[in-house]
Coordinates of C-alpha atoms in Angstrom, one line a residue:
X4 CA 30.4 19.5 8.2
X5 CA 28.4 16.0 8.2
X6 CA 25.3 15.3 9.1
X7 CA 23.6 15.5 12.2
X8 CA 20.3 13.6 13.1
X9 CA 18.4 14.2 16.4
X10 CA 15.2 12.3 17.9
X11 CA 12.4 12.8 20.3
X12 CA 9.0 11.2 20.7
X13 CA 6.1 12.2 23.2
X14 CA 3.4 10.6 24.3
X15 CA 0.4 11.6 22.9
X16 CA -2.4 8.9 24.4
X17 CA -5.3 10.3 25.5
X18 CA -5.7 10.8 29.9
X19 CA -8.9 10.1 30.0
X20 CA -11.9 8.1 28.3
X21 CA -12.8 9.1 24.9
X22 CA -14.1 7.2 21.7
X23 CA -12.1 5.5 19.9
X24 CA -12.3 6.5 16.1
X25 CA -12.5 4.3 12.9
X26 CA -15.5 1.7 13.3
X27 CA -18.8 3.0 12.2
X28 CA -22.3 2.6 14.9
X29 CA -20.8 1.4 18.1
X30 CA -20.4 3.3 21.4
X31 CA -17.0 2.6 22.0
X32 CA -15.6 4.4 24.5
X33 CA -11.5 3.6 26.0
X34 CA -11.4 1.9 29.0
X35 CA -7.4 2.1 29.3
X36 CA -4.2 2.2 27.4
X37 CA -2.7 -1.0 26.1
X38 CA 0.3 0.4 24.1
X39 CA 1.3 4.9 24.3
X40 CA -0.2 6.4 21.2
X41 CA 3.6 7.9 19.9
X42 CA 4.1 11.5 17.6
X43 CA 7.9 10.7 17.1
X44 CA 9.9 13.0 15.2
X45 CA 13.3 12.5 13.0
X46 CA 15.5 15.9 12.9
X47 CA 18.2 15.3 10.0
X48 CA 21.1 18.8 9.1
X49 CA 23.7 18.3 6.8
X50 CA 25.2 21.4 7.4
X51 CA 23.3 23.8 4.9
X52 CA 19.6 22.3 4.9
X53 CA 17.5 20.7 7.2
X54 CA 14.2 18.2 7.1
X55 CA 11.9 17.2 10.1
X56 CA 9.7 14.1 10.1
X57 CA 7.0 13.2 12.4
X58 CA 5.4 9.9 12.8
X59 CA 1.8 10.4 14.2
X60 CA -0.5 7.0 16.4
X61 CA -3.7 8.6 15.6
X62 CA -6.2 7.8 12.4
X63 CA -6.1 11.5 10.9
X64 CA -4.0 14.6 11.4
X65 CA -6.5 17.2 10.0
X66 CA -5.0 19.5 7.6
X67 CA -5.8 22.8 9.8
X68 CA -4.0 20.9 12.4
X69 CA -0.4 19.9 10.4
X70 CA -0.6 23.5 9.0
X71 CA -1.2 24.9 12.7
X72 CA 2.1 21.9 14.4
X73 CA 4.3 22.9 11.2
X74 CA 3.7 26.4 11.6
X75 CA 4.8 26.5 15.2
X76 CA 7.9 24.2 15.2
X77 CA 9.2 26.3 11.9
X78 CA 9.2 29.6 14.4
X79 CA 11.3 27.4 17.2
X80 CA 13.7 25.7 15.2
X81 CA 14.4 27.6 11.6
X82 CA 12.9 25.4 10.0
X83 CA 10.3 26.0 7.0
X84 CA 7.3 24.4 6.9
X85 CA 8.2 22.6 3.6
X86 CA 10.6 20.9 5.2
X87 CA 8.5 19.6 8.2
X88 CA 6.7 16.6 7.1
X89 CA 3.7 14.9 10.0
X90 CA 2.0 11.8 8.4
X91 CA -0.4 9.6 10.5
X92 CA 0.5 5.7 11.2
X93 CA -3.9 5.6 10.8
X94 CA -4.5 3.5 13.9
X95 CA -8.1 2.7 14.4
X96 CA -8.0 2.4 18.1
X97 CA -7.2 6.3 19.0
X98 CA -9.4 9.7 20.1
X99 CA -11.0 12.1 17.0
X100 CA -8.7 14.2 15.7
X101 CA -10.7 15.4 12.8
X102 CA -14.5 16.3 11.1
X103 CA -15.4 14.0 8.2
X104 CA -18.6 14.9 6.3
X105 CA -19.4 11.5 6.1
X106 CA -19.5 10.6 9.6
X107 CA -22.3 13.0 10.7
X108 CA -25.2 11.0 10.7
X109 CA -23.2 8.6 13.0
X110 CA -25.0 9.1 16.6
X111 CA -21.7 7.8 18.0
X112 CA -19.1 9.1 16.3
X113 CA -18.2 13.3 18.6
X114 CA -16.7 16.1 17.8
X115 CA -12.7 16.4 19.0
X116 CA -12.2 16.9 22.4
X117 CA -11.0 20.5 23.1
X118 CA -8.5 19.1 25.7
X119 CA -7.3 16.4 24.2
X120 CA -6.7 17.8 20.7
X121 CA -5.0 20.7 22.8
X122 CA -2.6 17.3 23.9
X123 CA -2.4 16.2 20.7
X124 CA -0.9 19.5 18.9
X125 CA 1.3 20.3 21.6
X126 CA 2.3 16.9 21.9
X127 CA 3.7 16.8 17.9
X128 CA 5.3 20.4 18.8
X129 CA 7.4 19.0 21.4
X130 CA 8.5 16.1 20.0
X131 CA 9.6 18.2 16.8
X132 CA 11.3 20.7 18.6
X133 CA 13.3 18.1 21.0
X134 CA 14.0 16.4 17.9
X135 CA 16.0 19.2 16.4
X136 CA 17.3 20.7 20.0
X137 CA 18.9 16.5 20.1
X138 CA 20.8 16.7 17.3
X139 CA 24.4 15.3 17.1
X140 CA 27.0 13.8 14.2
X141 CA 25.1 10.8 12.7
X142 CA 25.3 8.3 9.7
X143 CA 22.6 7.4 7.5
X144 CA 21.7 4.5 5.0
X145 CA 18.5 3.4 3.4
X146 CA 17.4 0.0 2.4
X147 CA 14.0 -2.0 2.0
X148 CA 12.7 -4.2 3.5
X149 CA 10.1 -7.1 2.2
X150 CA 7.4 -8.3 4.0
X151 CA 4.7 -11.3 3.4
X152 CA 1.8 -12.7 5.4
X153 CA 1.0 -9.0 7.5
X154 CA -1.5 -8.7 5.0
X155 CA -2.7 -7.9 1.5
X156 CA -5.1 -6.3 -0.5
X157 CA -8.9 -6.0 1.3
X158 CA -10.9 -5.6 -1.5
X159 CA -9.2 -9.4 -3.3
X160 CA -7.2 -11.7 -1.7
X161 CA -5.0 -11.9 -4.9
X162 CA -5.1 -8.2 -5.3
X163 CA -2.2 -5.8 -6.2
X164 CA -0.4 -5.3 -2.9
X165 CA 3.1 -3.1 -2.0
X166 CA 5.4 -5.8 -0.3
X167 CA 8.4 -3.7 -0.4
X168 CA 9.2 -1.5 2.9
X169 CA 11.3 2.0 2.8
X170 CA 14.1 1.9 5.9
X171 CA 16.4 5.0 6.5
X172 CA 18.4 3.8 9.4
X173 CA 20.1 6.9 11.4
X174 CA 23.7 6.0 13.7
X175 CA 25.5 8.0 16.1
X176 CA 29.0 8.3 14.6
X177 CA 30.8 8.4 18.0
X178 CA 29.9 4.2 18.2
X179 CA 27.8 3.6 15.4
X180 CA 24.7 2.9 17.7
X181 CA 21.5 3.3 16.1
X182 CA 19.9 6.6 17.0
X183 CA 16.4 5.9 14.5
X184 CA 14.9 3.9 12.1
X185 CA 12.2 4.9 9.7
X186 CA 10.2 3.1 8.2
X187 CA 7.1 3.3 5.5
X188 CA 5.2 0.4 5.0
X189 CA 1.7 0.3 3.0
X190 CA -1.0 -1.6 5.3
X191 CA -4.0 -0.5 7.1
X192 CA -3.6 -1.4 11.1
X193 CA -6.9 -2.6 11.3
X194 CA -6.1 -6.1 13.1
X195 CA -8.1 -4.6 16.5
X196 CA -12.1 -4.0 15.5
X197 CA -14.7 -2.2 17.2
X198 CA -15.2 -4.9 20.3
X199 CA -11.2 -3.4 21.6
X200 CA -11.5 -0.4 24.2
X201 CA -7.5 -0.3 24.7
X202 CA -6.0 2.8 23.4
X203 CA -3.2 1.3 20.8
X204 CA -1.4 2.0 17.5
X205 CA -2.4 -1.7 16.7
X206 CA 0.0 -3.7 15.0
X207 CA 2.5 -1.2 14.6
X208 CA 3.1 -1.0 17.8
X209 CA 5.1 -4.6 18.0
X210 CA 7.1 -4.0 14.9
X211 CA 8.4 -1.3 16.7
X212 CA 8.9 -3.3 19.7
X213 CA 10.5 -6.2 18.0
X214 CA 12.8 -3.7 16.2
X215 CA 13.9 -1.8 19.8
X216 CA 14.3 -5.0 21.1
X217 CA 17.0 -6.0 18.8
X218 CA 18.9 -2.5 17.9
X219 CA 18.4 -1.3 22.0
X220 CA 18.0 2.7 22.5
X221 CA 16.4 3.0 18.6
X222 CA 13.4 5.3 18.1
X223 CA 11.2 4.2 14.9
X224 CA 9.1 6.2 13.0
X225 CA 6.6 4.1 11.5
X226 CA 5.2 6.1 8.7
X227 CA 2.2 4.3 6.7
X228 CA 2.3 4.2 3.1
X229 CA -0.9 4.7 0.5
X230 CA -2.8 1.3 1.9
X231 CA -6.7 2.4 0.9
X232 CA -7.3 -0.8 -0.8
X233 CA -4.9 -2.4 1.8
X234 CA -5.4 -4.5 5.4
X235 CA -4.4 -7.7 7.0
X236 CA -8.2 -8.8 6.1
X237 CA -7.7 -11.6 4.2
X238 CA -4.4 -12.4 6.7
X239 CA -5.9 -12.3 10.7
X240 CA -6.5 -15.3 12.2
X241 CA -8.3 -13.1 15.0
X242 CA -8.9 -9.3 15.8
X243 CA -7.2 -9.2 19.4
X244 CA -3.8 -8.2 20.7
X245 CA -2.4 -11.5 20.1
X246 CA -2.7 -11.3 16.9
X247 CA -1.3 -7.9 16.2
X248 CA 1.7 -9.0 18.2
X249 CA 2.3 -12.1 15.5
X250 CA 1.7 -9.9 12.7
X251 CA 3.6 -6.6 14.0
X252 CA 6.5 -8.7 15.6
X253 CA 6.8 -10.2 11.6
X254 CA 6.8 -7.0 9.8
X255 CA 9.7 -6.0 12.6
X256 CA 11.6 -9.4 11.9
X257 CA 11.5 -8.4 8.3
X258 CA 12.8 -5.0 8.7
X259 CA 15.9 -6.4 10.9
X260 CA 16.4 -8.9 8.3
X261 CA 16.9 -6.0 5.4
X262 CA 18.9 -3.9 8.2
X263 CA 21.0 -7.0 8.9
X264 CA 22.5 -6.8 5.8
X265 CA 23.5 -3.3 5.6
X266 CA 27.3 -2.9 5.8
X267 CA 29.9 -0.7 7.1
X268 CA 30.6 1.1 3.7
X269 CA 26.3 1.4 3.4
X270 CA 26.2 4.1 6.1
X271 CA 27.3 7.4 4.9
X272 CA 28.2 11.2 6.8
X273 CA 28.2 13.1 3.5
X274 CA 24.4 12.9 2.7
X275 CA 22.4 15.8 1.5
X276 CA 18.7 16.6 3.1
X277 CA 16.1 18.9 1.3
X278 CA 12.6 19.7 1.3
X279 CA 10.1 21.1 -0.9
X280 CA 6.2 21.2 -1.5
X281 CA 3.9 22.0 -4.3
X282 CA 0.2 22.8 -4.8
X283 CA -1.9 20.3 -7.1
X284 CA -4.8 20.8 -8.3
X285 CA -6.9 17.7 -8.0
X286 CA -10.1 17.1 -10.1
X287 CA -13.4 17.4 -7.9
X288 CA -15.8 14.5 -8.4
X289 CA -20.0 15.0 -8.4
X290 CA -21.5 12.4 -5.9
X291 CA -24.9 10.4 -7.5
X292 CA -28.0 11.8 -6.8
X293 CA -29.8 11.5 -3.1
X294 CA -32.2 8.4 -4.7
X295 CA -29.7 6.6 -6.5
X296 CA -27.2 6.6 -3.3
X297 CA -30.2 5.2 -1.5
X298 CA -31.3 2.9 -3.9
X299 CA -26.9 1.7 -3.7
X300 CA -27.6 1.3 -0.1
X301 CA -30.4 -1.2 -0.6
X302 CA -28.4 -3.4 -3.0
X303 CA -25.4 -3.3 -0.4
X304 CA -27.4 -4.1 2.7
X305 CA -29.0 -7.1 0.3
X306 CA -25.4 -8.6 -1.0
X307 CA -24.3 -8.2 2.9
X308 CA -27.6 -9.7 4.1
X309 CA -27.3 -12.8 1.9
X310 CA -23.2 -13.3 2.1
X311 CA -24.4 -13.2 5.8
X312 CA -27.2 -16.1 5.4
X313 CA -24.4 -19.0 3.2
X314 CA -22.1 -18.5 5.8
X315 CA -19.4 -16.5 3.6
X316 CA -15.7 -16.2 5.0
X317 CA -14.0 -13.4 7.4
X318 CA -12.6 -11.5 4.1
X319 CA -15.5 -11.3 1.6
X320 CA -18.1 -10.5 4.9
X321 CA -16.2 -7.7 6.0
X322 CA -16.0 -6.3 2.2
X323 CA -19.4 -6.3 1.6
X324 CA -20.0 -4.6 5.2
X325 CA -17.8 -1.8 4.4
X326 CA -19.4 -1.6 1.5
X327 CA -22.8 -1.0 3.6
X328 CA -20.9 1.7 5.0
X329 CA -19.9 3.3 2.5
X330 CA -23.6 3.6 1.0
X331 CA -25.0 4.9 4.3
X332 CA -22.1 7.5 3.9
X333 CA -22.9 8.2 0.5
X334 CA -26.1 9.1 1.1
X335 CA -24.9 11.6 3.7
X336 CA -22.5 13.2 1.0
X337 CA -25.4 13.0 -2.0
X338 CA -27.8 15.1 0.6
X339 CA -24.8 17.5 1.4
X340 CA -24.1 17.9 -2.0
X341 CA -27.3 19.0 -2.8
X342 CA -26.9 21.7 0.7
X343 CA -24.0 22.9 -1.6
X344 CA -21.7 21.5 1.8
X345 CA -19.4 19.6 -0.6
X346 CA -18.4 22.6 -2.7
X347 CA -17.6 24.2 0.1
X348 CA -15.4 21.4 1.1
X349 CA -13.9 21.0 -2.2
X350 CA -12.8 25.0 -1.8
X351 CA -11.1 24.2 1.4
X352 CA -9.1 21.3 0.5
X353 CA -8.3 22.4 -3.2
X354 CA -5.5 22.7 -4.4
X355 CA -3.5 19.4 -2.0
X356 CA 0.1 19.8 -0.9
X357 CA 2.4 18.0 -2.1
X358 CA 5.9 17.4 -0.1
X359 CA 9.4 15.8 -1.0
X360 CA 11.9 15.2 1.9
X361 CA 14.9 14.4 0.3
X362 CA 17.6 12.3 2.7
X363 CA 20.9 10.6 1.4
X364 CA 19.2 8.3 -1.7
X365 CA 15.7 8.3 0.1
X366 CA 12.8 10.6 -1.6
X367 CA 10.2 10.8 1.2
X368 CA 7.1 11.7 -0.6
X369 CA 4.3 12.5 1.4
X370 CA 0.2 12.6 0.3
X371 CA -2.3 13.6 2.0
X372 CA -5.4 11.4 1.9
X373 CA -5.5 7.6 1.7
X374 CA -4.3 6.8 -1.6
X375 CA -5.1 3.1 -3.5
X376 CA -1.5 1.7 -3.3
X377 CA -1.0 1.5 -7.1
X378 CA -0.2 5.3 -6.9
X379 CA 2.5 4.4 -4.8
X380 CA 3.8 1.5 -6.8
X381 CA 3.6 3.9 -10.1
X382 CA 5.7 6.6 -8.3
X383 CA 8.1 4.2 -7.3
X384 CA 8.3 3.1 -10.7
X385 CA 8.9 6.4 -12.1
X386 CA 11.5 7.3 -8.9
X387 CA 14.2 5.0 -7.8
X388 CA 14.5 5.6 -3.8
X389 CA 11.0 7.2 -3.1
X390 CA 9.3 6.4 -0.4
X391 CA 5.4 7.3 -0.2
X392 CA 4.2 8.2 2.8
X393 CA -0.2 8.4 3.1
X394 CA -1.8 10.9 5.5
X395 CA 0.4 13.3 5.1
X396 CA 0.2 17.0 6.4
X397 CA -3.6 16.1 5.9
X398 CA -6.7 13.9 5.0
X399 CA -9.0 14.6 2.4
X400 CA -12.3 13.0 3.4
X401 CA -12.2 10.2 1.6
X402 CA -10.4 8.1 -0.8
X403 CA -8.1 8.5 -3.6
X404 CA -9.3 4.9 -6.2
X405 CA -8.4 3.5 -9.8
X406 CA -11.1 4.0 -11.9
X407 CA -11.7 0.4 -11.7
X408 CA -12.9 0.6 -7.9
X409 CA -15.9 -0.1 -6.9
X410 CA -17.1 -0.6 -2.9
X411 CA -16.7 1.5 0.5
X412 CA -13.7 3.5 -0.8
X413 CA -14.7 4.1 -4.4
X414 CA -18.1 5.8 -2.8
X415 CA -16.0 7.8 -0.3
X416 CA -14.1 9.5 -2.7
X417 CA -14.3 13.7 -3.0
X418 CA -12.0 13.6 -6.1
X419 CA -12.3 11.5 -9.7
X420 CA -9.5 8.8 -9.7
X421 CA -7.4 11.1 -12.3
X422 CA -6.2 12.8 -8.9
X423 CA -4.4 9.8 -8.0
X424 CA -2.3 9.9 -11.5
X425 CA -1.9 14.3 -10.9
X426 CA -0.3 13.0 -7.4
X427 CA 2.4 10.5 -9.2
X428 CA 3.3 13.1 -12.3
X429 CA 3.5 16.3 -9.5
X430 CA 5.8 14.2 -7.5
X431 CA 7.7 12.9 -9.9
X432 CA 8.2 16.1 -11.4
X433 CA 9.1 17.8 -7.6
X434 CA 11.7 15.1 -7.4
X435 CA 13.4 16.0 -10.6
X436 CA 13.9 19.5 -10.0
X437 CA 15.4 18.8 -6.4
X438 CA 18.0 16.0 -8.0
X439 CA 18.9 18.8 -10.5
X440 CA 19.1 22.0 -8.4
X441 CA 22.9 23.0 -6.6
X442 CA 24.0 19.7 -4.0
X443 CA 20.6 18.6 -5.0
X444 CA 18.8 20.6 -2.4
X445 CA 15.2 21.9 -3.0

């Protein structure tokens, strides 16, 4: 039969002033839209099986929520929910979408906005149903992409980074016109900070631009890949617009340079697609006590304080004030802890979903939570063709780290680091009984 691919996107900004998530202690409230915050989905049917991908501008899809979206595209299109995968790109500069434990002592930080969150789901619905309804005979291939100077690693300049970017490129078979490109790249989109009041998807949003503006008519689905030690920190030369254009516009210019060199005989009709999920089990991690998280957050405010005073660079500054973040958070999850909140928390989220969209060569492996990027780069070891996709179906509060982490992330953390390796070996292990079960299908 051949495959088929279909996409859809819908806008999924918000329609009137809210806060804009993912800077701690500032009022900061939108005052307009600079770029459409996108949910764009990817509908690929080879005949037997079908998967559904969906590309999310928001900082967290809450795991309630995915469940709630997958749930109700499944009963429209046939679909299961194990093959309906909804990642968020993790855009700073976007509505609340989710509770975090951590944030509560924030004065500025609200609860979700009944309306818009009712925008938001429906929004993701649409696009995955449209998606699916679209579908017509379509090619495939898969490539990657490499990408320097976007950024790096946040915590060291010279720190272990993911340079290498996933690409499934999807044609119409009629003329050979690209219907979609997606794409997985590992890297915060932090260039815009908390002074920006423009609703945006950051940087993201020009490497999609430059990419449509070359292949005209493509939709991109920019999935982000396991970036929690990743930014362009150590790479902005500023935190406005203009700068997200020069760093987007290069990640795009790398991705057309991989696609570029795709040929003919690269683009195939006799691709299989699967999907498949499974429950891990992640070890739970004790936060310190309530005195020795504060007595953290006095040491961090006095590194920050003094960095502050011998006029320290842009990149080591903004480490060390994260890092006064993360204590103040800390001691909001030490005095929940000892409420008994965090066990509670740990019950809900416990065991994770894991998920493995398989399409052509291309393992799509999604995690919830925002991973250290050396999980990625050990799955990709261990899997020729994966693809790791963060945020996936779901946050966790926090942080996957190494055990060698130390900082914001390593303090925001509701699971020991060994969850990180549990994530690779599950995965890997999904993958192999996919490749080995009849046409390879899950």
């Amino acid at each position: 039969m051949g495959l088929k691919a279909g996409v859809a996107k819908r806008d999924i900004a918000n329609r009137k002033p809210l806060f804009l998530v993912g800077y701690p202690h500032v009022e900061r409230i939108s005052e307009g839209i600079h770029d459409p915050l996108w949910a764009t989905a990817l509908y690929l049917n080879d005949g037997e099986r079908a998967v559904l991908s969906i590309a999310v501008d928001i900082l967290f899809v809450h795991h309630r929520t995915a469940r709630e979206c997958r749930e109700a595209i499944a009963q429209r299109t046939g679909l299961s929910a194990a093959q309906i995968l909804i990642s968020a790109t993790h855009t700073h500069s976007g509505p609340v979408t989710a509770g975090i434990l951590s944030w509560r002592e924030d004065p500025m930080v609200p609860a979700a906005d009944p309306e818009y969150m009712a925008l938001f789901r429906e929004g993701i619905i649409a696009a995955g149903v449209a998606a699916a309804a679209a579908a017509e005979p379509a090619e495939l291939a898969t490539t990657t992409a490499f990408s320097e100077g976007v950024g790096g690693n946040r915590l060291a300049a010279d720190g272990v980074r993911d340079p290498r970017v996933g690409v499934v490129l999807v044609r119409r078979t009629a003329d050979h016109r690209p219907l979609a490109l997606q794409m997985v790249y590992s890297m915060h989109p932090t260039v815009l900070h908390e002074d920006s009041r423009l609703v945006s998807s950051d940087f993201p949003h020009f490497t999609r631009q430059a990419i449509a503006a070359a292949l005209p008519a493509v939709e991109v689905l920019y999935h982000t890949g396991p970036c929690g030690n990743l930014s362009p920190r150590y790479h902005v030369r500023a935190q406005t617009f203009a700068e997200a254009e020069r760093l987007g516009s290069l990640l795009g210019r790398q991705v057309l340079e991989a696609v570029g060199r795709l040929c003919p005989r690269d683009f195939r009709q006799d691709v299989t697609v699967a999907g498949a999920v499974r429950r891990v089990q992640l070890p739970p991690r004790r936060f310190c006590s309530v005195a020795e998280a504060e007595s953290e957050l006095h040491e961090a405010v006095s590194t920050y304080e003094r960095l502050k005073r011998e006029g320290a660079p842009h990149g080591p500054l903004r480490t060390a004030e994260c890092t006064v973040f993360g204590a103040e958070e800390r001691v909001v999850l030490a005095r929940a802890q000892e409420a008994g909140e965090t066990a509670a928390i740990l019950r809900e989220y416990n065991p994770v979903e894991v998920q493995v969209l398989k399409a052509g060569d291309a393992w799509l492996a999604g995690w919830p939570g925002e991973c250290f990027v050396e999980y990625a780069l050990r799955l990709k070891e261990a899997v020729p063709g994966a693809f790791v996709v963060s945020l996936a179906n779901g946050e966790l509060q926090g942080y996957i780290p190494t055990p060698q982490a130390t900082g914001y992330e390593a303090r925001l953390s509701f699971f020991e680091p060994a969850a990180g390796e549990r994530l690779v070996t599950a995965t890997a292990e999904l993958v192999g009984q996919m490749a080995t079960a009849p046409s390879g299908r899950g």
